[in-house]
XYZ file of N, CA and C in Angstrom:
831
model
N -105.250 17.649 -20.449
C -104.569 17.433 -21.744
C -103.440 18.438 -21.915
N -102.248 17.985 -22.109
C -101.077 18.853 -22.249
C -100.883 19.189 -23.723
N -101.608 20.214 -24.199
C -101.635 20.468 -25.632
C -100.474 21.324 -26.120
N -99.679 21.946 -25.211
C -98.606 22.812 -25.678
C -97.580 22.059 -26.521
N -97.487 20.761 -26.320
C -96.463 20.001 -27.033
C -97.095 19.121 -28.116
N -97.963 18.190 -27.743
C -98.423 17.177 -28.685
C -99.221 17.726 -29.875
N -100.235 18.570 -29.686
C -100.964 19.056 -30.858
C -100.115 19.905 -31.785
N -99.204 20.696 -31.207
C -98.319 21.500 -32.035
C -97.426 20.602 -32.873
N -96.837 19.591 -32.239
C -95.975 18.663 -32.966
C -96.770 17.891 -34.022
N -97.980 17.505 -33.668
C -98.825 16.776 -34.614
C -99.170 17.640 -35.821
N -99.550 18.878 -35.558
C -99.907 19.779 -36.659
C -98.694 20.081 -37.536
N -97.508 20.191 -36.924
C -96.292 20.427 -37.702
C -95.954 19.211 -38.574
N -96.164 18.015 -38.030
C -95.904 16.801 -38.790
C -96.842 16.694 -39.990
N -98.120 16.969 -39.761
C -99.088 16.911 -40.856
C -98.793 17.996 -41.887
N -98.376 19.175 -41.425
C -97.980 20.253 -42.329
C -96.848 19.777 -43.246
N -95.865 19.084 -42.673
C -94.737 18.570 -43.453
C -95.199 17.523 -44.463
N -96.064 16.604 -44.021
C -96.564 15.560 -44.919
C -97.346 16.166 -46.081
N -98.166 17.171 -45.790
C -98.957 17.819 -46.838
C -98.057 18.571 -47.829
N -96.996 19.196 -47.312
C -96.058 19.881 -48.207
C -95.366 18.881 -49.137
N -94.964 17.740 -48.583
C -94.329 16.702 -49.398
C -95.273 16.259 -50.513
N -96.546 16.114 -50.167
C -97.537 15.714 -51.168
C -97.787 16.820 -52.191
N -97.836 18.074 -51.724
C -98.107 19.191 -52.614
C -97.011 19.346 -53.671
N -95.766 19.164 -53.259
C -94.651 19.363 -54.173
C -94.199 18.056 -54.844
N -94.885 16.938 -54.524
C -94.576 15.651 -55.151
C -93.078 15.348 -55.060
N -92.580 15.332 -53.839
C -91.136 15.214 -53.594
C -90.641 13.772 -53.681
N -91.465 12.828 -53.221
C -91.020 11.436 -53.119
C -90.606 10.881 -54.482
N -89.399 10.289 -54.517
C -88.931 9.630 -55.729
C -88.082 10.488 -56.639
N -87.959 11.768 -56.315
C -87.154 12.684 -57.148
C -86.045 13.264 -56.274
N -84.807 12.793 -56.498
C -83.696 13.204 -55.636
C -83.438 14.698 -55.719
N -83.546 15.296 -56.900
C -83.334 16.738 -57.037
C -84.377 17.532 -56.250
N -85.615 17.047 -56.291
C -86.663 17.710 -55.513
C -86.434 17.545 -54.018
N -85.975 16.361 -53.634
C -85.723 16.116 -52.210
C -84.665 17.076 -51.678
N -83.596 17.292 -52.443
C -82.531 18.208 -52.019
C -83.057 19.638 -51.902
N -83.794 20.080 -52.926
C -84.321 21.446 -52.881
C -85.395 21.597 -51.815
N -86.192 20.557 -51.624
C -87.245 20.611 -50.611
C -86.640 20.693 -49.212
N -85.565 19.968 -48.976
C -84.881 20.024 -47.681
C -84.333 21.426 -47.429
N -83.756 22.014 -48.467
C -83.256 23.385 -48.357
C -84.407 24.343 -48.081
N -85.536 24.113 -48.747
C -86.712 24.947 -48.540
C -87.190 24.900 -47.094
N -87.243 23.694 -46.528
C -87.699 23.540 -45.144
C -86.770 24.262 -44.168
N -85.465 24.126 -44.376
C -84.497 24.786 -43.491
C -84.644 26.295 -43.554
N -84.760 26.828 -44.765
C -84.900 28.279 -44.931
C -86.215 28.773 -44.343
N -87.282 28.008 -44.519
C -88.575 28.384 -43.949
C -88.514 28.433 -42.424
N -87.881 27.424 -41.836
C -87.792 27.363 -40.377
C -86.954 28.510 -39.823
N -85.804 28.762 -40.440
C -84.936 29.842 -39.963
C -85.613 31.198 -40.097
N -86.231 31.445 -41.244
C -86.875 32.740 -41.462
C -88.067 32.923 -40.528
N -88.809 31.833 -40.286
C -89.960 31.925 -39.389
C -89.516 32.227 -37.959
N -88.421 31.595 -37.517
C -87.903 31.849 -36.168
C -87.463 33.298 -36.027
N -86.735 33.801 -37.029
C -86.235 35.173 -36.969
C -87.373 36.185 -37.000
N -88.335 35.985 -37.909
C -89.456 36.918 -38.017
C -90.315 36.869 -36.764
N -90.599 35.663 -36.289
C -91.416 35.504 -35.085
C -90.735 36.127 -33.868
N -89.437 35.926 -33.750
C -88.688 36.518 -32.633
C -88.733 38.035 -32.685
N -88.554 38.588 -33.874
C -88.601 40.039 -34.047
C -89.960 40.592 -33.605
N -91.042 39.921 -34.015
C -92.379 40.375 -33.634
C -92.616 40.238 -32.134
N -92.089 39.153 -31.554
C -92.283 38.952 -30.120
C -91.555 40.013 -29.312
N -90.371 40.395 -29.772
C -89.624 41.460 -29.090
C -90.414 42.767 -29.150
N -90.928 43.090 -30.336
C -91.729 44.306 -30.474
C -92.991 44.237 -29.617
N -93.585 43.053 -29.575
C -94.838 42.894 -28.850
C -94.667 43.099 -27.348
N -93.558 42.609 -26.801
C -93.363 42.682 -25.355
C -92.496 43.866 -24.917
N -92.055 44.655 -25.875
C -91.276 45.839 -25.525
C -92.040 46.780 -24.584
N -93.328 47.066 -24.813
C -94.038 47.950 -23.884
C -94.057 47.448 -22.451
N -94.129 46.117 -22.277
C -94.168 45.573 -20.926
C -92.819 45.769 -20.216
N -91.739 45.597 -20.978
C -90.413 45.862 -20.422
C -90.260 47.344 -20.126
N -90.732 48.166 -21.041
C -90.658 49.617 -20.857
C -91.404 50.043 -19.601
N -92.493 49.345 -19.289
C -93.283 49.665 -18.107
C -92.445 49.544 -16.838
N -91.515 48.583 -16.824
C -90.641 48.419 -15.664
C -89.502 49.426 -15.669
N -88.909 49.648 -16.835
C -87.686 50.451 -16.906
C -87.927 51.930 -17.162
N -89.088 52.271 -17.761
C -89.411 53.662 -18.078
C -88.326 54.328 -18.920
N -87.679 53.557 -19.760
C -86.626 54.090 -20.614
C -86.521 53.218 -21.857
N -86.500 53.834 -23.033
C -86.421 53.072 -24.273
C -85.128 52.278 -24.348
N -83.997 52.930 -24.008
C -82.691 52.268 -24.094
C -82.602 51.133 -23.085
N -82.996 51.389 -21.850
C -82.913 50.360 -20.825
C -83.848 49.199 -21.127
N -85.037 49.491 -21.651
C -85.990 48.423 -21.940
C -85.484 47.537 -23.067
N -84.868 48.131 -24.089
C -84.279 47.335 -25.168
C -83.119 46.494 -24.646
N -82.313 47.073 -23.772
C -81.203 46.341 -23.184
C -81.708 45.158 -22.368
N -82.817 45.364 -21.650
C -83.388 44.305 -20.829
C -83.862 43.134 -21.681
N -84.628 43.434 -22.709
C -85.238 42.362 -23.491
C -84.226 41.673 -24.409
N -83.188 42.386 -24.814
C -82.205 41.806 -25.728
C -81.097 41.057 -25.012
N -80.696 41.533 -23.844
C -79.515 40.971 -23.200
C -79.789 40.314 -21.853
N -81.008 40.433 -21.337
C -81.343 39.758 -20.091
C -82.106 38.493 -20.446
N -81.371 37.445 -20.771
C -81.981 36.253 -21.341
C -82.964 35.570 -20.410
N -82.621 35.453 -19.139
C -83.507 34.752 -18.218
C -84.518 35.674 -17.550
N -84.444 36.962 -17.859
C -85.375 37.899 -17.240
C -85.081 38.059 -15.763
N -85.998 38.621 -15.063
C -85.874 38.774 -13.620
C -87.121 38.169 -12.991
N -87.141 36.858 -12.912
C -88.349 36.163 -12.476
C -88.779 36.587 -11.072
N -87.783 36.923 -10.231
C -88.128 37.306 -8.873
C -88.867 38.648 -8.829
N -88.687 39.439 -9.890
C -89.398 40.707 -9.980
C -90.467 40.672 -11.082
N -90.733 39.466 -11.609
C -91.720 39.260 -12.664
C -91.396 40.070 -13.916
N -90.110 40.214 -14.207
C -89.709 40.870 -15.438
C -89.540 39.831 -16.550
N -89.590 40.306 -17.771
C -89.527 39.420 -18.929
C -88.201 39.599 -19.640
N -87.526 38.498 -19.947
C -86.300 38.535 -20.718
C -86.500 37.874 -22.065
N -85.493 37.935 -22.912
C -85.620 37.441 -24.275
C -85.901 35.944 -24.311
N -85.287 35.184 -23.438
C -85.501 33.745 -23.410
C -86.976 33.431 -23.176
N -87.576 34.097 -22.192
C -88.988 33.881 -21.887
C -89.868 34.256 -23.075
N -89.536 35.366 -23.722
C -90.342 35.857 -24.837
C -90.324 34.875 -25.997
N -89.148 34.360 -26.341
C -89.010 33.510 -27.518
C -89.515 32.093 -27.271
N -89.196 31.522 -26.103
C -89.392 30.093 -25.931
C -90.540 29.702 -25.003
N -91.129 30.640 -24.295
C -92.178 30.245 -23.355
C -93.552 30.738 -23.748
N -93.643 31.778 -24.561
C -94.956 32.275 -24.954
C -95.442 31.534 -26.187
N -96.678 30.989 -26.138
C -97.192 30.224 -27.277
C -97.418 31.100 -28.489
N -97.384 30.484 -29.645
C -97.539 31.210 -30.895
C -98.959 31.026 -31.430
N -99.727 32.103 -31.455
C -101.078 32.047 -31.987
C -101.183 32.784 -33.320
N -100.251 33.677 -33.578
C -100.313 34.528 -34.766
C -99.517 33.890 -35.904
N -100.176 33.683 -37.052
C -99.534 33.014 -38.179
C -98.960 33.986 -39.207
N -98.907 35.277 -38.873
C -98.368 36.245 -39.825
C -96.929 35.898 -40.189
N -96.131 35.503 -39.211
C -94.730 35.169 -39.482
C -94.610 33.978 -40.428
N -95.574 33.049 -40.375
C -95.548 31.904 -41.289
C -95.756 32.366 -42.733
N -96.751 33.218 -42.939
C -96.997 33.754 -44.275
C -95.787 34.546 -44.780
N -95.220 35.382 -43.912
C -94.092 36.222 -44.323
C -92.856 35.384 -44.636
N -92.612 34.334 -43.862
C -91.440 33.495 -44.126
C -91.567 32.797 -45.473
N -92.783 32.378 -45.829
C -93.011 31.757 -47.137
C -92.744 32.755 -48.252
N -93.258 33.973 -48.102
C -93.031 35.018 -49.111
C -91.547 35.311 -49.253
N -90.860 35.433 -48.120
C -89.428 35.763 -48.126
C -88.611 34.691 -48.828
N -88.848 33.447 -48.481
C -88.060 32.350 -49.043
C -88.335 32.197 -50.533
N -89.597 32.219 -50.927
C -89.937 32.030 -52.335
C -89.444 33.188 -53.190
N -89.430 34.389 -52.622
C -89.040 35.576 -53.378
C -87.535 35.624 -53.635
N -86.755 35.264 -52.627
C -85.311 35.461 -52.734
C -84.521 34.179 -52.988
N -85.188 33.038 -52.927
C -84.503 31.787 -53.214
C -85.286 31.035 -54.277
N -84.719 30.937 -55.467
C -85.397 30.296 -56.582
C -85.135 28.791 -56.581
N -86.180 28.034 -56.772
C -86.085 26.581 -56.781
C -86.415 26.078 -58.178
N -85.482 25.370 -58.771
C -85.614 24.951 -60.171
C -86.639 23.846 -60.376
N -86.821 22.998 -59.400
C -87.663 21.814 -59.606
C -89.002 21.881 -58.890
N -89.265 22.968 -58.156
C -90.486 23.021 -57.340
C -91.558 23.929 -57.924
N -91.522 24.188 -59.216
C -92.539 24.925 -59.974
C -92.390 26.435 -59.853
N -93.303 27.167 -60.511
C -93.223 28.625 -60.601
C -93.612 29.298 -59.294
N -93.307 30.606 -59.236
C -93.481 31.344 -57.986
C -94.915 31.327 -57.459
N -95.877 31.787 -58.299
C -97.254 31.900 -57.806
C -97.829 30.539 -57.429
N -97.629 29.559 -58.305
C -98.120 28.227 -58.000
C -97.397 27.686 -56.770
N -96.112 28.002 -56.662
C -95.322 27.567 -55.521
C -95.920 28.069 -54.226
N -96.253 29.351 -54.173
C -96.857 29.921 -52.979
C -98.242 29.353 -52.727
N -99.011 29.163 -53.776
C -100.362 28.614 -53.608
C -100.343 27.239 -52.952
N -99.300 26.474 -53.215
C -99.225 25.131 -52.662
C -99.035 25.128 -51.148
N -98.719 26.275 -50.573
C -98.568 26.364 -49.121
C -99.904 26.604 -48.412
N -100.909 27.061 -49.147
C -102.158 27.470 -48.509
C -102.840 26.311 -47.796
N -103.038 25.211 -48.506
C -103.718 24.057 -47.907
C -102.984 23.537 -46.667
N -101.666 23.307 -46.729
C -100.960 22.839 -45.517
C -101.044 23.810 -44.342
N -100.914 25.112 -44.611
C -100.889 26.062 -43.496
C -102.278 26.203 -42.879
N -103.336 26.057 -43.699
C -104.692 26.117 -43.157
C -105.013 24.853 -42.348
N -104.515 23.705 -42.813
C -104.701 22.473 -42.037
C -103.944 22.567 -40.715
N -102.740 23.163 -40.762
C -101.950 23.390 -39.549
C -102.762 24.194 -38.528
N -103.355 25.314 -38.982
C -104.158 26.145 -38.091
C -105.407 25.441 -37.616
N -106.002 24.628 -38.477
C -107.224 23.903 -38.121
C -106.966 22.915 -36.998
N -105.906 22.120 -37.132
C -105.585 21.113 -36.120
C -105.215 21.778 -34.801
N -104.441 22.845 -34.890
C -104.001 23.538 -33.682
C -105.192 24.071 -32.891
N -106.137 24.690 -33.578
C -107.289 25.269 -32.887
C -108.303 24.216 -32.470
N -108.337 23.095 -33.172
C -109.167 21.985 -32.706
C -108.644 21.481 -31.356
N -107.314 21.455 -31.232
C -106.713 21.058 -29.949
C -107.081 22.057 -28.856
N -107.118 23.337 -29.202
C -107.521 24.341 -28.219
C -108.974 24.126 -27.781
N -109.828 23.758 -28.743
C -111.249 23.594 -28.459
C -111.488 22.447 -27.489
N -110.825 21.313 -27.717
C -111.086 20.130 -26.889
C -110.284 20.132 -25.593
N -109.381 21.085 -25.448
C -108.605 21.174 -24.210
C -109.201 22.238 -23.307
N -108.631 22.369 -22.138
C -109.085 23.381 -21.183
C -108.297 24.672 -21.306
N -107.495 24.769 -22.357
C -106.674 25.970 -22.506
C -107.565 27.186 -22.745
N -107.204 28.308 -22.126
C -108.014 29.509 -22.211
C -107.214 30.653 -22.818
N -107.743 31.218 -23.901
C -107.202 32.460 -24.440
C -107.977 33.589 -23.807
N -107.281 34.584 -23.294
C -107.935 35.674 -22.580
C -108.884 36.416 -23.512
N -110.171 36.250 -23.284
C -111.165 36.883 -24.142
C -112.189 37.633 -23.307
N -112.887 38.549 -23.952
C -113.887 39.348 -23.250
C -115.104 38.511 -22.886
N -115.798 38.945 -21.857
C -117.004 38.247 -21.441
C -118.153 38.537 -22.400
N -119.073 37.613 -22.461
C -120.244 37.756 -23.316
C -121.493 37.846 -22.448
N -122.452 38.689 -22.874
C -123.692 38.838 -22.112
C -124.642 37.672 -22.333
N -124.388 36.913 -23.396
C -125.257 35.776 -23.707
C -124.405 34.523 -23.831
N -125.035 33.390 -23.525
C -124.355 32.105 -23.639
C -124.813 31.415 -24.921
N -123.945 31.403 -25.927
C -124.264 30.772 -27.207
C -123.401 29.519 -27.333
N -124.014 28.349 -27.370
C -123.223 27.108 -27.453
C -122.199 27.162 -28.580
N -121.003 26.700 -28.293
C -119.843 26.642 -29.192
C -119.196 28.019 -29.354
N -120.004 29.069 -29.591
C -119.443 30.410 -29.767
C -118.899 30.971 -28.462
N -119.446 30.535 -27.358
C -118.977 30.980 -26.042
C -118.677 29.755 -25.183
N -117.963 29.974 -24.096
C -117.677 28.899 -23.153
C -117.690 29.447 -21.738
N -118.007 28.589 -20.795
C -118.087 28.999 -19.392
C -116.743 28.773 -18.716
N -116.255 29.811 -18.058
C -114.988 29.740 -17.337
C -115.278 29.762 -15.844
N -114.847 28.731 -15.140
C -115.042 28.665 -13.694
C -114.014 29.535 -12.995
N -114.472 30.337 -12.047
C -113.608 31.210 -11.281
C -113.864 31.012 -9.796
N -113.003 31.618 -8.977
C -113.137 31.443 -7.530
C -114.467 31.988 -7.021
N -114.906 33.101 -7.606
C -116.143 33.729 -7.140
C -117.337 33.388 -8.026
N -117.254 32.278 -8.759
C -118.372 31.880 -9.614
C -117.885 31.472 -10.987
N -118.573 31.914 -12.006
C -118.187 31.604 -13.383
C -118.541 32.775 -14.292
N -117.956 32.789 -15.465
C -118.242 33.830 -16.438
C -118.300 33.210 -17.831
N -119.046 33.846 -18.718
C -119.191 33.389 -20.096
C -118.274 34.239 -20.972
N -117.364 33.589 -21.698
C -116.424 34.318 -22.554
C -116.523 33.773 -23.972
N -116.016 34.539 -24.923
C -116.024 34.126 -26.321
C -115.046 32.976 -26.539
N -115.475 32.016 -27.331
C -114.660 30.833 -27.608
C -113.769 31.094 -28.821
N -112.614 31.710 -28.600
C -111.705 32.105 -29.669
C -111.299 30.957 -30.593
N -110.881 29.814 -30.054
C -110.429 28.738 -30.941
C -111.476 28.327 -31.968
N -112.764 28.391 -31.598
C -113.811 27.990 -32.546
C -113.875 28.946 -33.733
N -113.726 30.252 -33.493
C -113.728 31.224 -34.586
C -112.563 30.957 -35.539
N -111.394 30.679 -34.970
C -110.231 30.363 -35.799
C -110.451 29.054 -36.558
N -111.047 28.081 -35.892
C -111.329 26.794 -36.522
C -112.221 26.981 -37.748
N -113.269 27.783 -37.612
C -114.184 28.044 -38.726
C -113.463 28.757 -39.860
N -112.596 29.714 -39.515
C -111.864 30.445 -40.544
C -110.976 29.508 -41.361
N -110.203 28.670 -40.680
C -109.287 27.774 -41.386
C -110.057 26.702 -42.168
N -111.179 26.249 -41.618
C -112.002 25.280 -42.341
C -112.548 25.898 -43.623
N -112.983 27.153 -43.539
C -113.476 27.860 -44.726
C -112.366 28.013 -45.760
N -111.147 28.300 -45.287
C -110.011 28.426 -46.188
C -109.701 27.126 -46.912
N -109.796 26.011 -46.201
C -109.545 24.701 -46.810
C -110.588 24.394 -47.877
N -111.857 24.675 -47.567
C -112.934 24.436 -48.544
C -112.741 25.299 -49.781
N -112.362 26.563 -49.571
C -112.135 27.472 -50.698
C -110.998 26.969 -51.581
N -109.919 26.535 -50.960
C -108.791 25.997 -51.723
C -109.221 24.766 -52.521
N -110.003 23.896 -51.893
C -110.452 22.676 -52.555
C -111.302 23.011 -53.782
N -112.205 23.992 -53.650
C -113.069 24.374 -54.768
C -112.253 24.958 -55.920
N -111.271 25.806 -55.592
C -110.430 26.390 -56.637
C -109.570 25.332 -57.321
N -109.046 24.394 -56.526
C -108.192 23.356 -57.113
C -108.999 22.438 -58.030
N -110.263 22.184 -57.688
C -111.116 21.357 -58.532
C -111.395 22.029 -59.874
N -111.463 23.359 -59.847
C -111.714 24.090 -61.079
C -110.438 24.329 -61.881
N -109.308 23.932 -61.303
C -108.041 24.175 -61.984
C -107.684 25.638 -62.032
N -108.084 26.380 -60.992
C -107.907 27.838 -60.996
C -106.755 28.303 -60.132
N -105.806 27.426 -59.820
C -104.734 27.810 -58.919
C -103.680 28.676 -59.590
N -103.937 29.087 -60.836
C -103.016 30.011 -61.479
C -103.143 31.408 -60.879
N -104.275 31.714 -60.237
C -104.419 33.015 -59.581
C -103.584 33.025 -58.309
N -103.301 34.222 -57.816
C -102.470 34.343 -56.619
C -103.331 34.103 -55.376
N -103.712 32.856 -55.178
C -104.554 32.497 -54.046
C -103.854 32.742 -52.721
N -102.525 32.656 -52.723
C -101.762 32.898 -51.501
C -101.980 34.326 -51.000
N -101.939 35.278 -51.920
C -102.116 36.683 -51.544
C -103.496 36.919 -50.942
N -104.530 36.373 -51.581
C -105.891 36.576 -51.085
C -106.116 35.857 -49.762
N -105.476 34.726 -49.591
C -105.598 34.003 -48.322
C -104.931 34.785 -47.198
N -103.745 35.318 -47.488
C -103.030 36.121 -46.488
C -103.845 37.356 -46.118
N -104.406 38.023 -47.131
C -105.198 39.226 -46.877
C -106.452 38.890 -46.068
N -107.111 37.792 -46.399
C -108.305 37.403 -45.646
C -107.956 37.059 -44.202
N -106.778 36.451 -43.999
C -106.344 36.151 -42.632
C -106.089 37.434 -41.847
N -105.482 38.426 -42.487
C -105.225 39.704 -41.816
C -106.529 40.392 -41.432
N -107.527 40.352 -42.317
C -108.828 40.954 -42.023
C -109.495 40.221 -40.859
N -109.430 38.898 -40.893
C -110.004 38.100 -39.814
C -109.306 38.386 -38.489
N -107.973 38.416 -38.522
C -107.193 38.653 -37.307
C -107.515 40.016 -36.712
N -107.584 41.033 -37.578
C -107.894 42.387 -37.104
C -109.267 42.423 -36.435
N -110.247 41.733 -37.023
C -111.622 41.773 -36.513
C -111.763 41.001 -35.206
N -111.168 39.815 -35.148
C -111.351 38.949 -33.986
C -110.665 39.510 -32.748
N -109.646 40.351 -32.940
C -108.918 40.916 -31.800
C -109.789 41.837 -30.953
N -110.890 42.346 -31.509
C -111.781 43.198 -30.730
C -112.473 42.413 -29.615
N -112.526 41.098 -29.758
C -113.150 40.268 -28.732
C -112.147 39.748 -27.715
N -110.891 40.087 -27.913
C -109.834 39.563 -27.060
C -109.503 40.551 -25.946
N -109.316 40.018 -24.764
C -108.943 40.864 -23.633
C -107.430 41.036 -23.631
N -106.969 42.083 -24.284
C -105.537 42.332 -24.386
C -105.275 43.824 -24.276
N -104.147 44.176 -23.671
C -103.811 45.582 -23.467
C -103.451 46.214 -24.805
N -104.096 47.316 -25.189
C -103.720 48.017 -26.424
C -102.240 48.376 -26.416
N -101.619 48.303 -27.577
C -100.165 48.343 -27.670
C -99.555 49.616 -27.103
N -100.117 50.766 -27.429
C -99.463 52.024 -27.075
C -99.845 52.550 -25.692
N -100.788 51.884 -24.995
C -101.209 52.400 -23.701
C -100.087 52.357 -22.667
N -99.242 51.328 -22.737
C -98.149 51.219 -21.773
C -97.098 52.288 -22.015
N -96.799 52.561 -23.307
C -95.852 53.633 -23.620
C -96.367 54.980 -23.127
N -97.694 55.132 -23.110
C -98.296 56.381 -22.653
C -98.443 56.413 -21.136
N -97.817 55.431 -20.474
C -97.824 55.330 -19.020
C -99.226 55.074 -18.476
N -100.048 54.380 -19.293
C -101.385 54.027 -18.836
C -101.310 52.789 -17.955
N -102.412 52.488 -17.305
C -102.452 51.344 -16.407
C -102.370 50.044 -17.190
N -101.829 49.006 -16.547
C -101.756 47.691 -17.171
C -102.967 46.837 -16.811
N -104.067 47.470 -16.446
C -105.260 46.717 -16.103
C -105.770 45.957 -17.321
N -106.206 44.735 -17.097
C -106.694 43.911 -18.209
C -108.193 43.663 -18.130
N -108.888 44.365 -17.217
C -110.320 44.129 -17.083
C -111.160 45.156 -17.829
N -110.514 45.949 -18.700
C -111.248 46.929 -19.485
C -111.914 46.223 -20.652
N -113.188 46.456 -20.828
C -113.932 45.798 -21.896
C -113.996 46.718 -23.106
N -113.362 46.350 -24.234
C -113.343 47.209 -25.420
C -114.732 47.524 -25.960
N -115.739 46.699 -25.590
C -117.083 46.969 -26.093
C -117.636 48.258 -25.515
N -117.143 48.645 -24.338
C -117.622 49.875 -23.720
C -116.529 50.919 -23.564
N -115.273 50.489 -23.663
C -114.170 51.433 -23.483
C -113.005 51.033 -24.368
N -113.017 51.509 -25.616
C -111.947 51.179 -26.549
C -110.784 52.135 -26.343
N -109.576 51.602 -26.154
C -108.420 52.458 -25.859
C -107.279 52.280 -26.858
N -107.520 51.582 -27.944
C -106.476 51.461 -28.952
C -106.347 50.063 -29.521
N -105.565 49.956 -30.600
C -105.349 48.679 -31.272
C -104.340 47.826 -30.514
N -104.524 46.514 -30.601
C -103.551 45.580 -30.047
C -102.386 45.437 -31.035
N -101.333 44.754 -30.608
C -100.177 44.566 -31.480
C -100.548 43.761 -32.725
N -101.384 42.724 -32.551
C -101.803 41.918 -33.700
C -102.610 42.751 -34.689
N -103.434 43.666 -34.195
C -104.209 44.523 -35.087
C -103.313 45.492 -35.844
N -102.286 46.003 -35.179
C -101.333 46.892 -35.846
C -100.590 46.126 -36.936
N -100.186 44.906 -36.648
C -99.546 44.062 -37.659
C -100.473 43.841 -38.851
N -101.720 43.480 -38.554
C -102.680 43.191 -39.615
C -102.926 44.421 -40.481
N -103.053 45.572 -39.861
C -103.254 46.816 -40.609
C -102.062 47.114 -41.511
N -100.867 47.006 -40.953
C -99.663 47.350 -41.696
C -99.490 46.462 -42.925
N -99.541 45.145 -42.709
C -99.298 44.228 -43.827
C -100.471 44.212 -44.801
N -101.676 44.449 -44.292
C -102.820 44.546 -45.187
C -102.691 45.731 -46.129
N -102.253 46.868 -45.600
C -102.053 48.062 -46.424
C -100.936 47.837 -47.439
N -99.857 47.171 -47.009
C -98.741 46.880 -47.928
C -99.220 46.000 -49.090
N -100.012 44.982 -48.789
C -100.520 44.092 -49.835
C -101.408 44.844 -50.809
N -102.285 45.695 -50.289
C -103.198 46.454 -51.150
C -102.430 47.443 -52.033
N -101.425 48.091 -51.467
C -100.630 49.049 -52.259
C -99.879 48.317 -53.368
N -99.266 47.195 -53.040
C -98.526 46.439 -54.052
C -99.449 45.905 -55.128
N -100.655 45.501 -54.734
C -101.621 44.995 -55.715
C -102.098 46.112 -56.629
N -102.286 47.301 -56.071
C -102.744 48.441 -56.864
C -101.670 48.861 -57.873
N -100.410 48.818 -57.466
C -99.317 49.193 -58.369
C -99.186 48.224 -59.535
N -99.512 46.963 -59.281
C -99.417 45.964 -60.352
C -100.556 46.114 -61.349
């Protein structure tokens, strides 16, 4: 199953349909114009934010080759095709070839657009943001369901026990190994988010800033689930540590991943802003 294209496109289409329904766009020309502007701004901001994060995320790997901050930035910013013959990474590869699993940029693009671009016909700010929760959770649900039913593998740590659905068996040349089933954890999280939104909407309680709490809960989930992921801690490469990926954080923790650093940073920002209010 070639899920890199079809499930992503399907989830994006459903996301668009749900947004149209949430904002009741059909039949109102003024809403259609503002909604079209909203979609364009959301897409542009998401691309820019996502690209910025991807550059930061892969900077240590470039630095590992160049051993220089200036040279590594020059490589990732201006070497578009990379150096495939030397297995180096360029900006083109970073932006267009690596799949997107982190939805932080989606949340941030929504906040950015709603904060700085006022829409006269698409309702108030808080309610406006709340209307994005259901579509974005359905987007994540469909995407991870595609991961579950496909053979796609997210690099995760091995498990000592085989728990149906929570773990999956990976066939290897020298046998097989049991690893954590990441897509299922994400699937459960997004399903829980959809149910929570449905319960609040039934009670007519969407006047609260549900978007903020959903974003914060996603950051907490992302930070926690990364401990089960086999990924090189962000600062180890800058410290000239080995790029080995077989270190198990359960027995040898060497630092936070880039996603965990993102989750910590934005989680703290949200809490500080909430406390000030």
